[in-house]
Backbone as ProteinMPNN parsed JSONL, in Angstrom:
{"seq_chain_A": "MGISRDSRHKRSATGARRAQYRKKRKFELGRQSANTKLGAKRIHLVRVRGGNFKRRALRLESGNFSWGSEGISRKTRVLTVVYNASNNELVRTNTLVKGAVIQIDATPFRQWYEAHYALPLGKAKASETEEETKVSKKKAARAANAAVDPLLNDQFNAGRLYAVIASRPGQSGRCDGYILEGKELEFYLRKIKNKKH", "coords_chain_A": {"N_chain_A": [[0.892, -1.21, -0.02], [0.528, 2.368, -0.762], [1.939, 5.258, 0.657], [-0.313, 7.498, 2.302], [-1.807, 10.694, 2.871], [-4.273, 11.261, 3.673], [-7.077, 11.889, 5.827], [-9.416, 10.261, 6.095], [-9.258, 7.719, 6.731], [-9.071, 7.73, 9.44], [-10.386, 7.674, 12.814], [-13.469, 9.499, 13.823], [-13.761, 12.462, 15.798], [-15.488, 11.723, 17.982], [-14.995, 9.046, 18.14], [-16.085, 7.337, 16.241], [-16.154, 4.966, 13.595], [-15.277, 5.811, 10.37], [-17.202, 5.598, 7.227], [-15.841, 3.972, 4.231], [-15.879, 5.653, 1.378], [-14.569, 6.254, -0.817], [-11.667, 5.608, -2.956], [-8.025, 5.774, -2.534], [-6.478, 9.002, -3.432], [-4.446, 10.838, -5.948], [-3.75, 13.208, -5.186], [-3.453, 12.937, -2.485], [-1.198, 11.542, -1.843], [1.731, 10.363, -0.207], [5.363, 10.602, 0.372], [8.414, 8.638, 0.727], [10.639, 9.393, 3.592], [13.394, 11.411, 3.399], [15.619, 10.962, 4.903], [18.161, 12.425, 5.33], [21.571, 12.356, 5.37], [24.969, 12.794, 6.729], [27.614, 13.64, 4.557], [29.261, 13.592, 1.355], [27.836, 16.036, -0.923], [24.629, 15.133, -2.307], [21.993, 15.339, -4.154], [18.59, 14.805, -5.099], [16.179, 15.404, -7.709], [12.79, 15.764, -7.355], [9.779, 15.386, -8.983], [6.911, 17.226, -8.356], [3.37, 18.205, -7.314], [1.73, 20.167, -9.653], [3.841, 20.393, -11.339], [6.109, 21.399, -10.234], [9.364, 21.219, -8.475], [10.839, 19.315, -5.916], [13.825, 19.435, -3.847], [15.506, 16.681, -2.993], [17.461, 16.194, -0.513], [20.035, 13.858, -0.076], [22.332, 13.354, 1.132], [24.387, 15.66, 2.722], [27.089, 18.099, 3.426], [27.591, 20.727, 4.295], [26.387, 24.053, 5.234], [24.366, 27.06, 5.415], [24.751, 29.237, 7.988], [23.397, 31.295, 10.573], [24.471, 33.889, 12.878], [22.778, 35.2, 15.173], [22.933, 37.288, 17.219], [25.079, 38.892, 16.194], [24.248, 39.398, 13.68], [25.106, 38.069, 11.163], [25.807, 35.717, 8.508], [27.356, 32.637, 7.7], [28.757, 30.358, 5.507], [29.416, 27.09, 6.404], [30.932, 24.047, 7.507], [29.106, 21.083, 8.41], [29.44, 19.133, 11.193], [28.624, 17.057, 13.067], [25.609, 15.378, 14.355], [24.07, 16.238, 17.429], [21.853, 16.249, 19.1], [18.332, 15.403, 19.097], [15.038, 16.103, 19.62], [12.869, 14.456, 18.876], [13.628, 11.92, 18.349], [16.159, 9.455, 19.241], [17.368, 7.836, 17.593], [17.864, 9.176, 15.354], [19.976, 10.737, 15.931], [22.007, 8.942, 16.426], [22.466, 7.798, 13.92], [23.304, 10.11, 12.665], [21.368, 11.801, 11.123], [20.008, 14.464, 9.287], [17.692, 16.595, 10.076], [14.921, 19.07, 10.203], [15.018, 21.115, 13.071], [16.899, 19.64, 14.374], [19.698, 19.392, 16.617], [22.932, 20.332, 15.984], [26.571, 20.207, 15.606], [28.713, 22.536, 14.31], [31.406, 23.856, 12.293], [33.433, 26.204, 13.744], [35.295, 28.03, 12.561], [34.737, 30.013, 10.23], [33.196, 31.907, 11.486], [34.83, 32.692, 13.703], [36.885, 33.932, 12.131], [35.639, 36.054, 10.946], [34.935, 37.536, 13.245], [37.313, 38.247, 14.347], [38.372, 39.788, 12.439], [36.456, 41.856, 12.329], [36.216, 42.946, 14.794], [38.757, 43.093, 15.676], [39.711, 41.698, 17.865], [40.825, 38.881, 19.882], [39.326, 35.697, 19.675], [38.049, 33.237, 21.666], [40.734, 31.152, 21.774], [43.614, 32.834, 23.232], [45.272, 35.308, 21.494], [48.615, 36.621, 20.321], [49.086, 39.943, 20.964], [48.852, 42.466, 18.333], [50.894, 45.242, 17.356], [49.514, 48.237, 16.297], [49.417, 51.009, 14.408], [47.79, 54.332, 14.964], [45.048, 54.58, 13.026], [42.434, 55.402, 10.741], [40.81, 53.099, 10.477], [41.758, 51.476, 12.468], [40.734, 52.926, 14.639], [38.015, 52.763, 14.337], [37.642, 50.08, 14.524], [38.393, 49.952, 17.295], [36.21, 51.392, 18.404], [34.173, 49.569, 17.876], [35.081, 47.366, 19.305], [34.65, 48.135, 21.94], [32.049, 47.452, 22.432], [31.85, 44.909, 21.975], [30.933, 41.759, 22.972], [30.919, 38.534, 23.986], [28.892, 35.667, 24.671], [29.809, 33.627, 27.573], [29.498, 30.946, 27.316], [29.442, 30.415, 24.545], [31.988, 31.309, 24.022], [33.514, 29.334, 25.113], [32.922, 27.255, 23.319], [34.054, 28.257, 20.938], [36.569, 27.995, 21.727], [36.847, 25.217, 21.477], [36.454, 25.024, 18.78], [33.978, 24.233, 17.779], [30.696, 24.884, 17.183], [27.393, 24.903, 18.57], [24.354, 24.409, 16.809], [21.125, 24.889, 15.306], [19.109, 23.281, 12.981], [17.176, 25.025, 10.661], [16.041, 24.928, 8.135], [14.437, 22.574, 5.905], [15.925, 19.753, 4.944], [15.16, 17.556, 3.376], [13.261, 18.695, 1.786], [13.985, 21.221, 0.607], [16.548, 20.741, 0.002], [18.704, 21.874, 1.415], [20.75, 22.761, 4.212], [20.312, 24.803, 6.341], [20.635, 27.142, 9.22], [20.691, 28.367, 12.647], [23.018, 29.648, 15.085], [23.187, 28.599, 18.342], [22.433, 30.373, 21.194], [22.341, 32.292, 24.406], [19.351, 31.782, 26.393], [18.219, 29.573, 25.069], [20.601, 28.117, 24.236], [21.492, 27.198, 26.684], [19.38, 25.691, 27.634], [19.402, 23.504, 25.639], [21.985, 22.592, 26.241], [21.716, 21.504, 28.709], [19.96, 19.363, 28.09], [21.467, 17.889, 26.318], [23.519, 17.128, 28.118], [22.0, 15.653, 30.044], [21.263, 13.501, 28.482], [23.611, 12.254, 28.011], [24.126, 10.983, 30.459]], "CA_chain_A": [[0.027, 0.127, -0.061], [1.238, 3.583, -0.847], [1.736, 6.241, 1.714], [-1.308, 8.351, 2.196], [-1.905, 11.773, 3.892], [-5.727, 11.496, 3.964], [-7.559, 11.654, 7.168], [-10.558, 9.663, 6.008], [-9.126, 6.526, 7.381], [-9.026, 7.93, 11.096], [-11.83, 7.765, 13.424], [-13.919, 10.802, 14.026], [-13.494, 12.82, 17.2], [-16.19, 11.033, 18.847], [-14.589, 7.612, 18.106], [-16.806, 6.532, 15.278], [-15.494, 4.538, 12.405], [-15.783, 6.515, 9.174], [-17.394, 4.752, 6.166], [-14.99, 4.191, 3.177], [-16.716, 5.977, 0.141], [-13.718, 6.363, -2.033], [-10.279, 5.167, -2.817], [-6.998, 6.877, -2.378], [-6.482, 10.034, -4.515], [-3.199, 11.026, -6.266], [-3.337, 14.378, -4.318], [-3.378, 12.648, -1.068], [-0.034, 10.802, -1.697], [3.013, 10.814, 0.598], [6.589, 9.894, -0.035], [9.221, 8.127, 1.686], [11.304, 10.347, 4.1], [14.738, 11.4, 2.831], [16.675, 10.617, 5.869], [19.437, 13.095, 4.888], [22.803, 11.843, 6.16], [26.158, 13.544, 6.624], [28.448, 13.217, 3.559], [29.336, 14.508, -0.027], [26.452, 16.627, -1.322], [23.902, 14.383, -3.103], [20.579, 15.787, -4.111], [17.755, 14.106, -6.091], [15.113, 16.308, -7.884], [11.509, 15.099, -7.214], [8.822, 16.216, -9.552], [5.787, 17.141, -7.421], [2.241, 18.55, -7.951], [1.96, 21.538, -10.254], [5.015, 20.648, -12.108], [7.231, 21.882, -9.44], [10.474, 20.182, -8.063], [11.58, 19.395, -4.585], [15.205, 18.992, -3.886], [15.58, 15.752, -1.9], [18.951, 15.979, -0.106], [20.222, 12.48, 0.486], [23.567, 13.672, 1.793], [24.843, 17.166, 2.849], [28.056, 18.319, 4.386], [27.81, 22.089, 4.769], [25.052, 24.679, 5.181], [24.536, 28.53, 5.679], [24.216, 29.34, 9.381], [23.463, 32.692, 10.941], [24.873, 34.337, 14.251], [21.862, 36.128, 15.328], [23.304, 38.515, 17.957], [26.003, 39.62, 15.411], [23.522, 39.638, 12.395], [25.805, 37.748, 10.026], [25.654, 34.457, 8.29], [28.355, 32.073, 6.907], [28.619, 28.843, 5.054], [30.242, 26.314, 7.211], [30.807, 22.527, 7.482], [28.326, 20.331, 9.494], [30.248, 18.082, 11.832], [27.857, 15.902, 13.622], [24.294, 15.599, 14.982], [24.259, 15.831, 18.995], [20.604, 15.994, 19.863], [17.002, 15.453, 18.388], [14.023, 15.959, 20.508], [11.919, 13.557, 18.364], [14.203, 10.474, 18.217], [17.652, 9.337, 19.473], [17.862, 7.138, 16.505], [18.376, 10.166, 14.367], [21.287, 11.217, 16.495], [23.07, 7.849, 16.252], [22.761, 7.828, 12.523], [23.622, 11.495, 11.923], [20.281, 12.257, 10.279], [19.708, 15.854, 9.325], [16.156, 17.049, 10.066], [14.719, 20.387, 10.806], [14.949, 21.01, 14.44], [18.053, 18.887, 15.084], [20.779, 20.213, 17.215], [24.141, 19.853, 15.374], [27.815, 20.836, 15.753], [29.238, 23.125, 13.116], [32.755, 24.407, 12.278], [33.399, 27.667, 14.118], [36.359, 28.891, 11.974], [34.367, 31.19, 9.512], [32.674, 32.888, 12.431], [35.836, 33.333, 14.31], [37.707, 34.755, 11.183], [34.94, 37.257, 10.868], [34.847, 38.227, 14.532], [38.601, 38.776, 14.693], [38.602, 40.855, 11.498], [35.383, 42.876, 12.486], [36.516, 43.681, 16.197], [40.119, 43.147, 16.055], [39.816, 41.126, 19.136], [40.983, 37.427, 19.773], [38.041, 34.955, 20.087], [38.409, 31.811, 21.966], [42.117, 31.017, 22.17], [44.082, 34.188, 23.143], [46.394, 35.58, 20.529], [49.436, 37.709, 20.759], [48.467, 41.364, 20.37], [49.693, 43.186, 17.331], [50.929, 46.68, 17.547], [48.965, 48.932, 15.207], [49.317, 52.701, 14.64], [46.388, 54.969, 15.019], [44.627, 54.957, 11.714], [41.029, 55.518, 10.805], [40.383, 51.691, 10.469], [41.943, 51.054, 13.897], [39.765, 53.662, 15.469], [36.702, 52.214, 14.014], [37.575, 48.75, 15.251], [38.437, 50.188, 18.652], [34.945, 51.671, 18.901], [33.421, 48.344, 17.887], [35.56, 46.493, 20.38], [34.084, 48.648, 23.218], [30.769, 46.951, 22.686], [31.987, 43.481, 21.732], [30.798, 40.764, 24.141], [30.364, 37.114, 23.559], [28.298, 34.829, 25.758], [30.873, 32.794, 27.955], [29.148, 29.488, 26.789], [29.866, 30.464, 23.204], [33.313, 31.355, 24.06], [34.009, 28.049, 25.323], [32.68, 26.559, 22.081], [34.932, 28.819, 20.048], [37.903, 27.401, 22.064], [36.846, 23.799, 21.028], [36.323, 24.969, 17.463], [32.732, 23.517, 17.289], [29.462, 25.525, 17.748], [26.151, 24.146, 18.553], [23.514, 25.114, 16.001], [19.827, 24.196, 15.091], [18.736, 23.39, 11.517], [15.851, 25.524, 10.545], [15.486, 24.451, 6.878], [14.043, 21.1, 5.752], [16.806, 19.215, 4.084], [14.535, 16.66, 2.475], [12.274, 19.307, 0.883], [14.604, 22.212, -0.155], [17.812, 20.269, -0.272], [19.62, 22.656, 1.952], [20.831, 22.448, 5.605], [20.603, 25.995, 6.886], [19.935, 27.185, 10.441], [21.306, 29.428, 13.244], [23.91, 29.208, 16.163], [22.436, 28.598, 19.46], [22.809, 31.347, 22.067], [21.415, 32.613, 25.468], [18.613, 30.688, 27.153], [18.083, 28.483, 24.219], [21.781, 27.288, 24.408], [21.483, 26.655, 28.151], [18.417, 24.567, 27.514], [20.02, 22.413, 24.98], [23.179, 22.047, 26.837], [21.082, 20.672, 29.767], [19.357, 18.391, 27.481], [22.596, 17.028, 25.859], [24.219, 16.557, 29.324], [21.181, 14.566, 30.578], [21.156, 12.399, 27.486], [24.896, 11.418, 28.17], [24.163, 10.244, 31.68]], "C_chain_A": [[0.94, 1.272, -0.09], [1.013, 4.348, 0.308], [0.8, 7.239, 1.42], [-1.506, 9.425, 3.155], [-3.338, 12.139, 4.09], [-6.025, 11.303, 5.427], [-8.844, 10.959, 7.246], [-10.448, 8.265, 6.797], [-9.132, 6.58, 8.978], [-10.446, 7.83, 11.476], [-12.237, 9.245, 13.563], [-13.545, 11.255, 15.473], [-14.148, 12.1, 18.208], [-15.895, 9.47, 18.952], [-15.296, 6.768, 17.045], [-16.094, 6.149, 14.118], [-16.123, 5.194, 11.2], [-16.003, 5.306, 8.058], [-16.503, 5.045, 4.996], [-15.783, 4.488, 1.849], [-15.909, 6.119, -1.051], [-12.419, 5.802, -1.929], [-9.387, 6.316, -2.511], [-6.885, 7.717, -3.49], [-4.905, 10.397, -4.616], [-2.863, 12.381, -5.367], [-3.204, 14.2, -2.8], [-2.098, 11.816, -0.882], [1.042, 11.376, -0.865], [4.141, 10.068, -0.068], [7.445, 9.526, 1.054], [10.099, 9.319, 2.21], [12.664, 10.357, 3.502], [15.763, 10.855, 3.708], [18.098, 11.168, 5.535], [20.472, 12.694, 5.898], [23.945, 12.906, 5.842], [27.019, 12.902, 5.512], [28.623, 14.114, 2.363], [27.893, 14.782, -0.505], [25.789, 15.584, -2.248], [22.478, 14.741, -2.937], [19.929, 15.238, -5.339], [16.615, 15.245, -6.36], [13.913, 15.342, -7.895], [10.456, 15.91, -7.855], [7.464, 16.158, -8.783], [4.46, 17.889, -8.087], [2.392, 19.977, -8.624], [3.257, 21.646, -11.178], [6.239, 21.129, -11.402], [8.293, 20.777, -9.022], [10.744, 20.447, -6.55], [12.948, 18.901, -4.637], [15.302, 18.204, -2.757], [16.998, 15.607, -1.6], [18.922, 14.589, 0.49], [21.457, 12.655, 1.285], [23.949, 15.131, 1.621], [25.938, 17.115, 3.769], [28.262, 19.719, 4.836], [26.544, 22.783, 4.671], [25.39, 26.331, 5.505], [23.93, 28.73, 7.067], [24.416, 30.72, 9.785], [23.762, 32.863, 12.435], [23.966, 35.405, 14.499], [22.238, 37.355, 16.06], [24.34, 39.39, 17.251], [25.342, 40.049, 14.21], [24.363, 39.343, 11.214], [25.449, 36.226, 9.807], [26.789, 33.914, 7.528], [28.176, 30.729, 6.551], [29.777, 28.148, 5.827], [29.916, 24.8, 7.141], [29.952, 22.061, 8.709], [29.102, 19.209, 10.071], [29.648, 16.883, 12.257], [26.533, 16.379, 14.25], [24.438, 15.173, 16.584], [22.924, 15.654, 19.621], [19.379, 16.201, 18.953], [15.902, 15.18, 19.346], [13.124, 14.805, 20.098], [12.43, 12.031, 18.588], [15.705, 10.418, 18.344], [18.24, 8.561, 18.407], [18.532, 8.05, 15.46], [19.732, 10.677, 14.741], [22.299, 10.329, 16.155], [23.361, 7.693, 14.834], [23.021, 9.151, 11.848], [22.638, 11.879, 10.75], [20.007, 13.723, 10.339], [18.247, 16.249, 9.125], [16.079, 18.364, 10.527], [14.466, 20.277, 12.308], [16.125, 20.279, 15.207], [19.071, 19.834, 15.408], [22.196, 19.509, 16.719], [25.308, 20.631, 15.822], [28.323, 21.289, 14.384], [30.763, 23.637, 13.282], [32.837, 25.861, 12.672], [34.369, 28.519, 13.375], [35.84, 30.032, 11.169], [33.858, 32.317, 10.499], [33.81, 33.531, 13.266], [36.676, 34.366, 13.477], [36.874, 36.135, 11.16], [34.974, 38.08, 12.091], [36.201, 38.936, 14.66], [38.906, 39.866, 13.654], [37.765, 42.128, 11.738], [35.833, 43.739, 13.79], [37.836, 43.803, 16.619], [40.567, 42.749, 17.464], [39.991, 39.577, 19.046], [39.664, 36.749, 20.282], [38.463, 33.446, 20.47], [39.859, 31.679, 22.573], [42.855, 32.529, 22.117], [45.413, 34.239, 22.246], [47.287, 36.607, 20.907], [49.0, 39.013, 20.044], [49.46, 42.037, 19.497], [49.713, 44.632, 17.541], [50.527, 47.35, 16.176], [49.011, 50.484, 15.466], [48.074, 53.076, 14.47], [45.97, 55.34, 13.624], [43.046, 55.006, 11.852], [40.246, 54.218, 11.097], [40.563, 51.214, 12.019], [40.977, 51.683, 14.851], [38.37, 53.114, 15.469], [36.66, 50.96, 14.625], [37.645, 48.796, 16.713], [37.061, 50.688, 19.185], [33.933, 50.495, 18.862], [33.839, 47.304, 18.998], [34.97, 46.817, 21.683], [32.729, 47.962, 23.57], [30.709, 45.46, 22.422], [32.084, 42.702, 22.888], [30.185, 39.606, 23.643], [30.015, 36.352, 24.781], [29.534, 33.891, 26.043], [30.79, 31.349, 27.345], [29.725, 29.339, 25.399], [31.326, 30.564, 23.23], [34.034, 30.044, 24.218], [34.001, 27.065, 24.004], [33.623, 26.981, 20.876], [36.417, 28.276, 20.371], [38.026, 25.966, 21.525], [36.859, 23.829, 19.582], [35.0, 24.459, 16.966], [31.685, 24.401, 17.849], [28.327, 24.768, 17.597], [25.14, 25.127, 17.747], [22.163, 24.3, 15.748], [19.5, 24.31, 13.654], [17.283, 23.904, 11.508], [15.278, 25.217, 9.072], [15.114, 22.965, 6.875], [14.841, 20.505, 4.647], [16.245, 18.188, 2.922], [13.498, 17.283, 1.426], [13.103, 20.277, 0.097], [15.97, 21.786, -0.503], [19.02, 21.232, 0.283], [19.611, 22.429, 3.516], [21.368, 23.782, 6.314], [20.002, 26.201, 8.297], [20.696, 28.406, 11.283], [22.029, 28.859, 14.522], [23.054, 29.492, 17.387], [23.168, 29.617, 20.476], [21.81, 31.639, 23.272], [20.73, 31.456, 26.113], [18.391, 29.464, 26.41], [19.41, 27.516, 24.22], [21.701, 26.483, 25.669], [20.552, 25.558, 28.178], [18.764, 23.382, 26.874], [21.156, 21.711, 25.523], [22.741, 21.103, 27.981], [20.614, 19.34, 29.275], [20.313, 17.298, 27.001], [23.362, 16.252, 27.094], [23.305, 15.501, 29.953], [21.104, 13.395, 29.752], [22.422, 11.496, 27.792], [24.836, 10.519, 29.371], [23.285, 9.048, 31.823]], "O_chain_A": [[2.03, 1.213, 0.48], [-0.012, 4.173, 0.966], [0.951, 7.893, 0.388], [-1.379, 9.106, 4.337], [-3.631, 13.212, 4.617], [-5.294, 10.63, 6.153], [-9.441, 10.977, 8.322], [-11.405, 7.774, 7.398], [-9.19, 5.56, 9.665], [-11.429, 7.88, 10.737], [-11.395, 10.132, 13.425], [-13.054, 10.444, 16.258], [-13.55, 11.817, 19.247], [-16.494, 8.751, 19.751], [-15.083, 5.556, 16.996], [-15.383, 7.007, 13.594], [-17.339, 5.149, 11.015], [-15.269, 4.322, 7.953], [-16.335, 6.225, 4.686], [-16.315, 3.538, 1.274], [-16.412, 6.116, -2.174], [-12.02, 5.498, -0.805], [-9.741, 7.474, -2.289], [-7.181, 7.229, -4.581], [-4.163, 10.302, -3.638], [-1.734, 12.53, -4.9], [-2.91, 15.104, -2.018], [-1.904, 11.374, 0.251], [1.276, 12.581, -0.782], [3.99, 9.144, -0.867], [7.291, 9.99, 2.184], [10.338, 10.227, 1.414], [13.094, 9.281, 3.088], [16.748, 10.302, 3.219], [19.075, 10.421, 5.48], [20.25, 12.702, 7.109], [23.887, 13.71, 4.911], [27.149, 11.678, 5.523], [28.181, 15.263, 2.362], [26.975, 13.963, -0.49], [26.578, 15.128, -3.076], [21.829, 14.548, -1.909], [20.505, 15.177, -6.426], [16.172, 15.919, -5.43], [14.026, 14.223, -8.395], [10.189, 17.022, -7.398], [6.942, 15.058, -8.599], [4.48, 18.151, -9.289], [3.132, 20.829, -8.133], [3.664, 22.7, -11.667], [7.309, 21.236, -12.001], [8.077, 19.581, -9.221], [10.847, 21.568, -6.053], [13.238, 17.996, -5.42], [15.229, 18.704, -1.635], [17.72, 14.952, -2.352], [18.095, 14.178, 1.304], [21.515, 11.911, 2.264], [23.845, 15.724, 0.547], [25.944, 16.353, 4.736], [29.08, 19.923, 5.733], [25.615, 22.23, 4.084], [26.517, 26.735, 5.791], [22.757, 28.435, 7.295], [25.428, 31.333, 9.447], [23.323, 32.018, 13.216], [24.27, 36.527, 14.094], [21.903, 38.441, 15.588], [24.498, 40.545, 17.646], [25.794, 41.046, 13.646], [24.425, 40.165, 10.3], [24.911, 35.553, 10.686], [27.267, 34.661, 6.674], [27.484, 29.98, 7.24], [30.92, 28.605, 5.856], [28.819, 24.374, 6.78], [30.071, 22.565, 9.825], [29.402, 18.301, 9.295], [30.061, 15.783, 11.89], [26.352, 17.542, 14.612], [24.82, 14.063, 16.958], [22.834, 14.95, 20.626], [19.397, 17.101, 18.113], [15.834, 14.067, 19.866], [12.609, 14.168, 21.017], [11.688, 11.119, 18.952], [16.441, 11.167, 17.702], [19.46, 8.555, 18.244], [19.544, 7.746, 14.83], [20.538, 11.013, 13.873], [23.356, 10.72, 15.659], [24.527, 7.449, 14.524], [22.964, 9.279, 10.625], [23.028, 12.208, 9.63], [19.776, 14.215, 11.444], [17.719, 16.193, 8.015], [16.999, 18.853, 11.183], [13.737, 19.383, 12.738], [16.269, 20.323, 16.429], [19.342, 20.84, 14.752], [22.507, 18.354, 17.011], [25.099, 21.694, 16.408], [28.354, 20.513, 13.43], [31.231, 23.791, 14.41], [32.318, 26.7, 11.936], [34.286, 29.736, 13.543], [36.431, 31.098, 11.34], [34.105, 33.505, 10.293], [33.789, 34.736, 13.517], [37.095, 35.422, 13.951], [37.446, 37.209, 11.346], [35.042, 39.303, 11.971], [36.243, 40.106, 15.041], [39.645, 40.798, 13.97], [38.181, 43.251, 11.452], [35.815, 44.97, 13.823], [38.176, 44.416, 17.631], [41.489, 43.258, 18.101], [39.345, 38.983, 18.184], [39.02, 37.231, 21.213], [39.067, 32.663, 19.737], [40.115, 32.054, 23.717], [42.716, 33.282, 21.153], [46.348, 33.439, 22.274], [46.923, 37.46, 21.717], [48.653, 39.126, 18.868], [50.647, 42.18, 19.79], [48.691, 45.235, 17.868], [51.093, 47.077, 15.118], [48.701, 51.047, 16.516], [47.248, 52.353, 13.913], [46.474, 56.317, 13.072], [42.467, 54.702, 12.895], [39.237, 54.195, 11.802], [39.664, 50.674, 12.665], [40.466, 51.036, 15.765], [37.68, 53.034, 16.486], [35.656, 50.686, 15.281], [37.112, 47.923, 17.399], [36.764, 50.422, 20.349], [33.0, 50.42, 19.661], [33.034, 46.523, 19.504], [34.775, 45.922, 22.505], [32.313, 47.883, 24.725], [29.675, 44.82, 22.612], [32.999, 42.799, 23.705], [29.138, 39.598, 22.996], [30.721, 36.372, 25.789], [30.212, 33.418, 25.131], [31.764, 30.703, 26.96], [30.382, 28.352, 25.07], [31.934, 29.869, 22.416], [35.012, 29.729, 23.54], [34.902, 26.272, 23.732], [33.919, 26.195, 19.976], [37.286, 28.135, 19.511], [39.116, 25.525, 21.16], [37.226, 22.805, 19.005], [34.887, 24.251, 15.758], [31.792, 24.68, 19.043], [28.189, 24.021, 16.629], [25.08, 26.341, 17.944], [22.152, 23.094, 15.991], [19.61, 25.412, 13.116], [16.368, 23.394, 12.154], [14.061, 25.275, 8.897], [15.475, 22.222, 7.788], [14.499, 20.71, 3.483], [16.763, 18.043, 1.815], [12.995, 16.667, 0.486], [12.969, 20.21, -1.125], [16.575, 22.477, -1.322], [20.099, 21.336, -0.301], [18.609, 21.971, 4.067], [22.507, 23.909, 6.763], [18.997, 25.566, 8.615], [21.245, 29.316, 10.662], [21.712, 27.761, 14.979], [22.314, 30.474, 17.453], [24.397, 29.646, 20.537], [20.629, 31.3, 23.194], [21.283, 30.385, 26.363], [18.364, 28.381, 26.996], [19.285, 26.292, 24.206], [21.828, 25.258, 25.685], [20.89, 24.506, 28.72], [18.511, 22.294, 27.391], [21.352, 20.506, 25.366], [23.332, 20.042, 28.181], [20.821, 18.312, 29.919], [20.118, 16.095, 27.176], [23.722, 15.075, 27.068], [23.836, 14.477, 30.383], [20.886, 12.306, 30.283], [22.361, 10.267, 27.832], [25.401, 9.426, 29.361], [23.298, 8.393, 32.865]]}, "name": "protein", "num_of_chains": 1, "seq": "MGISRDSRHKRSATGARRAQYRKKRKFELGRQSANTKLGAKRIHLVRVRGGNFKRRALRLESGNFSWGSEGISRKTRVLTVVYNASNNELVRTNTLVKGAVIQIDATPFRQWYEAHYALPLGKAKASETEEETKVSKKKAARAANAAVDPLLNDQFNAGRLYAVIASRPGQSGRCDGYILEGKELEFYLRKIKNKKH"}
């Protein structure tokens, strides 16, 4: 039997069995899940209703992730899946789905931060002597307001950031998301810690 998305086969709110008055329809069809894994990019095109196409990502290795508090986004490598609220099996098999908590490479974000604020991030760097120029004054003004969450700073030390996937890899063929910060980061760190014990 094919996968169907209809609700006619379900019981009614009061528990009554519904009569079957028609067969399955093409517009009610469902397809198998993509179960996108980590690996060299492999995307299949799936022709869907209206002649449109879905991009079914079977394997992905990188994505576009935004750093909300700094208002930037960078393309970076996806390293591993660390938490999934719906199913631990998806963590074990490194399956990329929307809402999964993953670890991404911190390098592009560290490079941007150090270029933008002229401050070391994570590992302490030797300070470079720089003469007073217009650019250095601008960077000094930025540096006065530069503050990174201590939890995030620890992750920059390790070179891996926690992020959440916001796109749907099996539908759009992309693995985009945002870096976890603040209360949300604290929440997921607790969940990850509890899972390990």
